[in-house]
Structures are given as structure tokens and as C-alpha cells.
PDB file of C-alpha atoms in Angstrom:
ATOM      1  CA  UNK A   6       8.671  10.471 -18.511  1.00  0.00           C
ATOM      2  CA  UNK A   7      11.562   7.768 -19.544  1.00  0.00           C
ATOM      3  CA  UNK A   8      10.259   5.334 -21.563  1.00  0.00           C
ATOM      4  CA  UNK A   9      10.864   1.442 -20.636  1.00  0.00           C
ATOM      5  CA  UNK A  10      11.109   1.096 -17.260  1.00  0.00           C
ATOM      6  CA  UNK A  11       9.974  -2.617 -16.059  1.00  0.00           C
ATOM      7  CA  UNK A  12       6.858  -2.101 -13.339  1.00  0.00           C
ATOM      8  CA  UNK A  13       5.901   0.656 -11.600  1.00  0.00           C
ATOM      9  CA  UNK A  14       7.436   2.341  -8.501  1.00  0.00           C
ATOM     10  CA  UNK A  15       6.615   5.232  -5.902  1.00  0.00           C
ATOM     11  CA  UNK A  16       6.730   5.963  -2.753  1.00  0.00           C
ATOM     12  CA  UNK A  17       5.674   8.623  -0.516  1.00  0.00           C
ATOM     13  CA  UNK A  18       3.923   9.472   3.111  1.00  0.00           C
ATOM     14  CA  UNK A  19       0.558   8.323   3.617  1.00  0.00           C
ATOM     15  CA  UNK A  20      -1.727   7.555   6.515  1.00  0.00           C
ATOM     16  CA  UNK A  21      -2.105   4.125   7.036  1.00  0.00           C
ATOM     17  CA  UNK A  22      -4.891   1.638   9.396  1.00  0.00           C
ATOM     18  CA  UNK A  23      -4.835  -1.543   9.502  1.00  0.00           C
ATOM     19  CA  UNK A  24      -8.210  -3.524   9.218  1.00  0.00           C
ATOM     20  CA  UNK A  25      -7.532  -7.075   8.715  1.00  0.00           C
ATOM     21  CA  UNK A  26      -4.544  -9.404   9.940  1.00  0.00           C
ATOM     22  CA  UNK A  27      -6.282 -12.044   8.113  1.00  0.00           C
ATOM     23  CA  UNK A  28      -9.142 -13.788   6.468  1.00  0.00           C
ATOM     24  CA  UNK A  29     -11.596 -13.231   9.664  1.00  0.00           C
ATOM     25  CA  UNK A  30      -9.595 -11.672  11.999  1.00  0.00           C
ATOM     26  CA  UNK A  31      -9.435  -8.150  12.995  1.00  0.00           C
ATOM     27  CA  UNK A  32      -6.205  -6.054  13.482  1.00  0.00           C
ATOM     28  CA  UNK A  33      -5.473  -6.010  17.554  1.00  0.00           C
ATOM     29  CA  UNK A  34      -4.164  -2.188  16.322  1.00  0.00           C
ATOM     30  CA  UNK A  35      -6.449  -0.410  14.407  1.00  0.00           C
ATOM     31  CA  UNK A  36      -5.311   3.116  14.505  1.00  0.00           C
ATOM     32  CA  UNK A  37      -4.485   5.413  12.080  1.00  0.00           C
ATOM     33  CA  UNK A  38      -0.092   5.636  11.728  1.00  0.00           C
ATOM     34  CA  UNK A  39       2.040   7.884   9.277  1.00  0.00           C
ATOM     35  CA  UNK A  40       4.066   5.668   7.442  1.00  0.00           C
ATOM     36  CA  UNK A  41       6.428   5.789   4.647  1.00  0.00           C
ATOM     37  CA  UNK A  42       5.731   3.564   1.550  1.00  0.00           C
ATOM     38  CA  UNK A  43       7.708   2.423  -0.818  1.00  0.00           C
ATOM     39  CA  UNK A  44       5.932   0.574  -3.705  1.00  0.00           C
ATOM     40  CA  UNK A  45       8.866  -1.501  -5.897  1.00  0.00           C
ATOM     41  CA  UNK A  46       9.032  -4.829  -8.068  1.00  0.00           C
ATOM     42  CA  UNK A  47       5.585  -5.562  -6.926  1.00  0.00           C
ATOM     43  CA  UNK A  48       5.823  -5.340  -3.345  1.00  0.00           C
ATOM     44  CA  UNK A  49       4.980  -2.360  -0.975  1.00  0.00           C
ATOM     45  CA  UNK A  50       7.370  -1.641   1.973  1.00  0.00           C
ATOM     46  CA  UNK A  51       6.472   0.187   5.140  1.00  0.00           C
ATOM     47  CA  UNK A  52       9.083   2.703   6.306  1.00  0.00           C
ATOM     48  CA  UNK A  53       9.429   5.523   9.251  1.00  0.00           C
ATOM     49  CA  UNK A  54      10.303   8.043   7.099  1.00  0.00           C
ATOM     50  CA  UNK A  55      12.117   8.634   3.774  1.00  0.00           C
ATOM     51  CA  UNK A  56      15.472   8.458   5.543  1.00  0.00           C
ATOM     52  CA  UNK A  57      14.631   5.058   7.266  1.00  0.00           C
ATOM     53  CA  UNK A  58      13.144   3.749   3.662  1.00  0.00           C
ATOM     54  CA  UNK A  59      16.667   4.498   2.076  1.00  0.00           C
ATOM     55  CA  UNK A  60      18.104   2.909   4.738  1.00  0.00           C
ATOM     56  CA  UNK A  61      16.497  -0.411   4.006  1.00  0.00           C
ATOM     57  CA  UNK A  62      14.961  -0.026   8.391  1.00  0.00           C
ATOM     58  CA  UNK A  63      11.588  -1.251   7.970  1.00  0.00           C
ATOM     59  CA  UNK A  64       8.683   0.253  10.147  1.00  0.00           C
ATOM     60  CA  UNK A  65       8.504  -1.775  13.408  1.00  0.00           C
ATOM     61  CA  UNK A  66      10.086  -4.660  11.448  1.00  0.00           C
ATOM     62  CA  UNK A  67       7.189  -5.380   8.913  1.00  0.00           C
ATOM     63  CA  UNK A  68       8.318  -7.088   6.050  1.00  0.00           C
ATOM     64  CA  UNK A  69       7.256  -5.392   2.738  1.00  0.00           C
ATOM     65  CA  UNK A  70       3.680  -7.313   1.291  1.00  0.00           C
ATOM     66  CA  UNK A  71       3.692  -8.793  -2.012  1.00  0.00           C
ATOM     67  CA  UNK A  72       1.099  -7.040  -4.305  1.00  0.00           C
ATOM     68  CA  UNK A  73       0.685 -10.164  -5.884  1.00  0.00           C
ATOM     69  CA  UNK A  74      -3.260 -11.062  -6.625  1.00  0.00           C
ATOM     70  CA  UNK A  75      -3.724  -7.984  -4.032  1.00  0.00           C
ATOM     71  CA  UNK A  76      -6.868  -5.594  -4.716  1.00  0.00           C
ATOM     72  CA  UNK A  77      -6.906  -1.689  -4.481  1.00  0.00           C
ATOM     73  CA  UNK A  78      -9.502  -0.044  -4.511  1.00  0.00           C
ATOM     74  CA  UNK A  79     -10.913   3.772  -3.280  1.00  0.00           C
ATOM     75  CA  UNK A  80     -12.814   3.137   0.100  1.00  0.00           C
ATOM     76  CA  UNK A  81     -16.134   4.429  -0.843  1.00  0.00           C
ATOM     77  CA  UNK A  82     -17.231   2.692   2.587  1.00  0.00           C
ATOM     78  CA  UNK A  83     -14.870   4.672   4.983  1.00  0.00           C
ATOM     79  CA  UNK A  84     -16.870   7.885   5.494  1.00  0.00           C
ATOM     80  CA  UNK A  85     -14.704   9.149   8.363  1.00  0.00           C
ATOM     81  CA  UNK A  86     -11.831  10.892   5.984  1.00  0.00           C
ATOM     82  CA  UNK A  87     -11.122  11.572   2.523  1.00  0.00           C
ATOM     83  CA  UNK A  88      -9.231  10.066  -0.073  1.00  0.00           C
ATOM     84  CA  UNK A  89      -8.609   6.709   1.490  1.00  0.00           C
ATOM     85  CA  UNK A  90      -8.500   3.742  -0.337  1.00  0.00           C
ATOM     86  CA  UNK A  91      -7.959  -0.293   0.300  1.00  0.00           C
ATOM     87  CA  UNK A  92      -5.430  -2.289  -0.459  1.00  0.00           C
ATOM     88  CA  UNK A  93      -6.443  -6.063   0.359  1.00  0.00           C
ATOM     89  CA  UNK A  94      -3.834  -8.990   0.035  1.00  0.00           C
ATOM     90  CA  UNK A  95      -3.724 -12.277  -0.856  1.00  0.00           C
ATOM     91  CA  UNK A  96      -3.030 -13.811   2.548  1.00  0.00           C
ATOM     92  CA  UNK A  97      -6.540 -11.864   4.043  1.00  0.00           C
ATOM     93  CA  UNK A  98      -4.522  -8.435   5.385  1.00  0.00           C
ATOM     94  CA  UNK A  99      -6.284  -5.173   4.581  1.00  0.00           C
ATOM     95  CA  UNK A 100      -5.293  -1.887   4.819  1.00  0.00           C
ATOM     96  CA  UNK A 101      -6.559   1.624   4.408  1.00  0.00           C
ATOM     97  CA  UNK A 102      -4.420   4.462   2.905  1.00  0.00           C
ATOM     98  CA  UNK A 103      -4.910   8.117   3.181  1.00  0.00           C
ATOM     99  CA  UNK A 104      -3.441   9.956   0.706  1.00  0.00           C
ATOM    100  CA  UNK A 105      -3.492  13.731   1.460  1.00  0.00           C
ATOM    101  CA  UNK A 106      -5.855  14.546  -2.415  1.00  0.00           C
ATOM    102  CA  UNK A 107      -7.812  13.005  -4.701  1.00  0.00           C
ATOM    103  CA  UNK A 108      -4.688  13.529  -7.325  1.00  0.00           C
ATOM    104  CA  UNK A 109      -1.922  11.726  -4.562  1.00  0.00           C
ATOM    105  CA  UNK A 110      -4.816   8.717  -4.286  1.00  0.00           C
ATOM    106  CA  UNK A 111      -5.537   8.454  -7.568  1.00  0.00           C
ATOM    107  CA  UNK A 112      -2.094   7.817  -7.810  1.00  0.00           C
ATOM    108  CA  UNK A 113      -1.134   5.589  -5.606  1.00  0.00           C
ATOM    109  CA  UNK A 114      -4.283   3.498  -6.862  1.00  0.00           C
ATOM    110  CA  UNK A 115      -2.683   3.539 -10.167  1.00  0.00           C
ATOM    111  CA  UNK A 116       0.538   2.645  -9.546  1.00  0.00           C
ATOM    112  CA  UNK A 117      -1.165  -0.194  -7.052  1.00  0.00           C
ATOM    113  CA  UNK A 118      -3.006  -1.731  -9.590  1.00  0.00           C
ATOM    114  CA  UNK A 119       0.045  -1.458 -12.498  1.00  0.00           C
ATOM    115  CA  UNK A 120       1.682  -3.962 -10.077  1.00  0.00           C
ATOM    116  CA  UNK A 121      -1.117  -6.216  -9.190  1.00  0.00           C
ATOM    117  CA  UNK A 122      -1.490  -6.861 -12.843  1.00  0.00           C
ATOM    118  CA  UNK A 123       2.188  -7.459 -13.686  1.00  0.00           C
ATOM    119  CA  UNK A 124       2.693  -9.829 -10.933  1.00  0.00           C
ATOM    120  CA  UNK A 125       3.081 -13.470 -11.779  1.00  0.00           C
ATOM    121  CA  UNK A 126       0.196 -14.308 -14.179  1.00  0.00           C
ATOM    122  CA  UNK A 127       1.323 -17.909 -14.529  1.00  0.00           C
ATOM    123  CA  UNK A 128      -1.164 -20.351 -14.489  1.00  0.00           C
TER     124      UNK A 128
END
């Protein structure tokens, strides 16, 4: 592990559905996509692949979300498949990620939440 490096970062494959466009208001697409993330300086990126992510070609256009005052959490609630958890934002979009173990979840949930709580705690 090297030592001092400022907020967390990792990416990888992982199922992703789409719940909530906003506060209220379902996602008009609610099925269940591979895409690429890319979790860096706070903000998670959507990507085709690993080849589009270093690329900088963002899936479908989608601008990467800010993680600021975002929640994760496992989806104890989503019975249908395993090792999915929630990732709600600040603007009302949810999303559900399935990671393909517990270990690749638990994870992603970590590295999540490391960048939720070093976003911008002013105020």
C-alpha cells in the first residue's frame, strides 16, 4: 500500500440500475447495464469499458456524479441479486451496483464512503 495518497480511487466493472432520476421521480430506464466505473477526486464516472474510461468517452454521455453528501449503502431491500448496494446523491438520483462478491462490494462501499466523507465539509 503507498502511504499518502489524497482520497480514494478505484474503478472496475459492475452492474449498474438506475432507480431514481430525482427526488420523486422514477428512472424511464430501469434495467440492469454493465458499466465501467471509475471512482476519482470524489466523483464516480460511468464508462463502456476500461478502454473507453482511459479514453476520457463517457457511457452514453453521462457526466461523472459528484459523491458529495451522497449515501452508500448495501441494498438489504433488493432481494432479486446479491451483493448490490445503493449509492443515493445529493440531487435525488439513485443507483444500484452489483458487484460480482461480497469482498468486490464491500469494497466499493468503502472506497464510496472514504469519498463522501472527504468531500467539502465546509459549513
Amino acid at each position: 500500500g503507498s502511504s499518502g495518497s489524497s482520497g480514494e480511487q478505484m474503478e472496475g466493472m459492475l452492474c449498474r440500475k438506475q432507480e431514481m432520476e430525482a427526488f420523486g421521480k422514477k428512472a424511464a430506464n430501469r434495467s440492469w447495464q454493465n458499466v465501467y466505473c471509475v471512482l476519482r477526486r470524489g466523483s464516480l464516472g460511468f464508462y463502456k469499458d476500461a478502454k473507453a474510461a482511459s479514453a476520457g468517452v463517457p457511457y452514453h454521455g453521462e457526466v461523472p456524479v459528484s459523491l458529495a453528501r451522497a449515501q452508500g449503502s448495501v441494498a438489504f431491500d433488493y432481494r432479486k441479486r446479491k451483493h448490490v448496494f445503493k449509492l443515493g446523491l445529493q440531487d435525488g438520483k439513485e443507483y444500484l451496483f452489483q458487484a460480482k462478491d461480497e469482498a468486490e462490494m464491500s469494497s466499493w462501499l468503502r472506497v464510496v464512503n472514504a469519498a463522501i466523507a472527504s468531500g467539502p465539509s465546509s459549513g
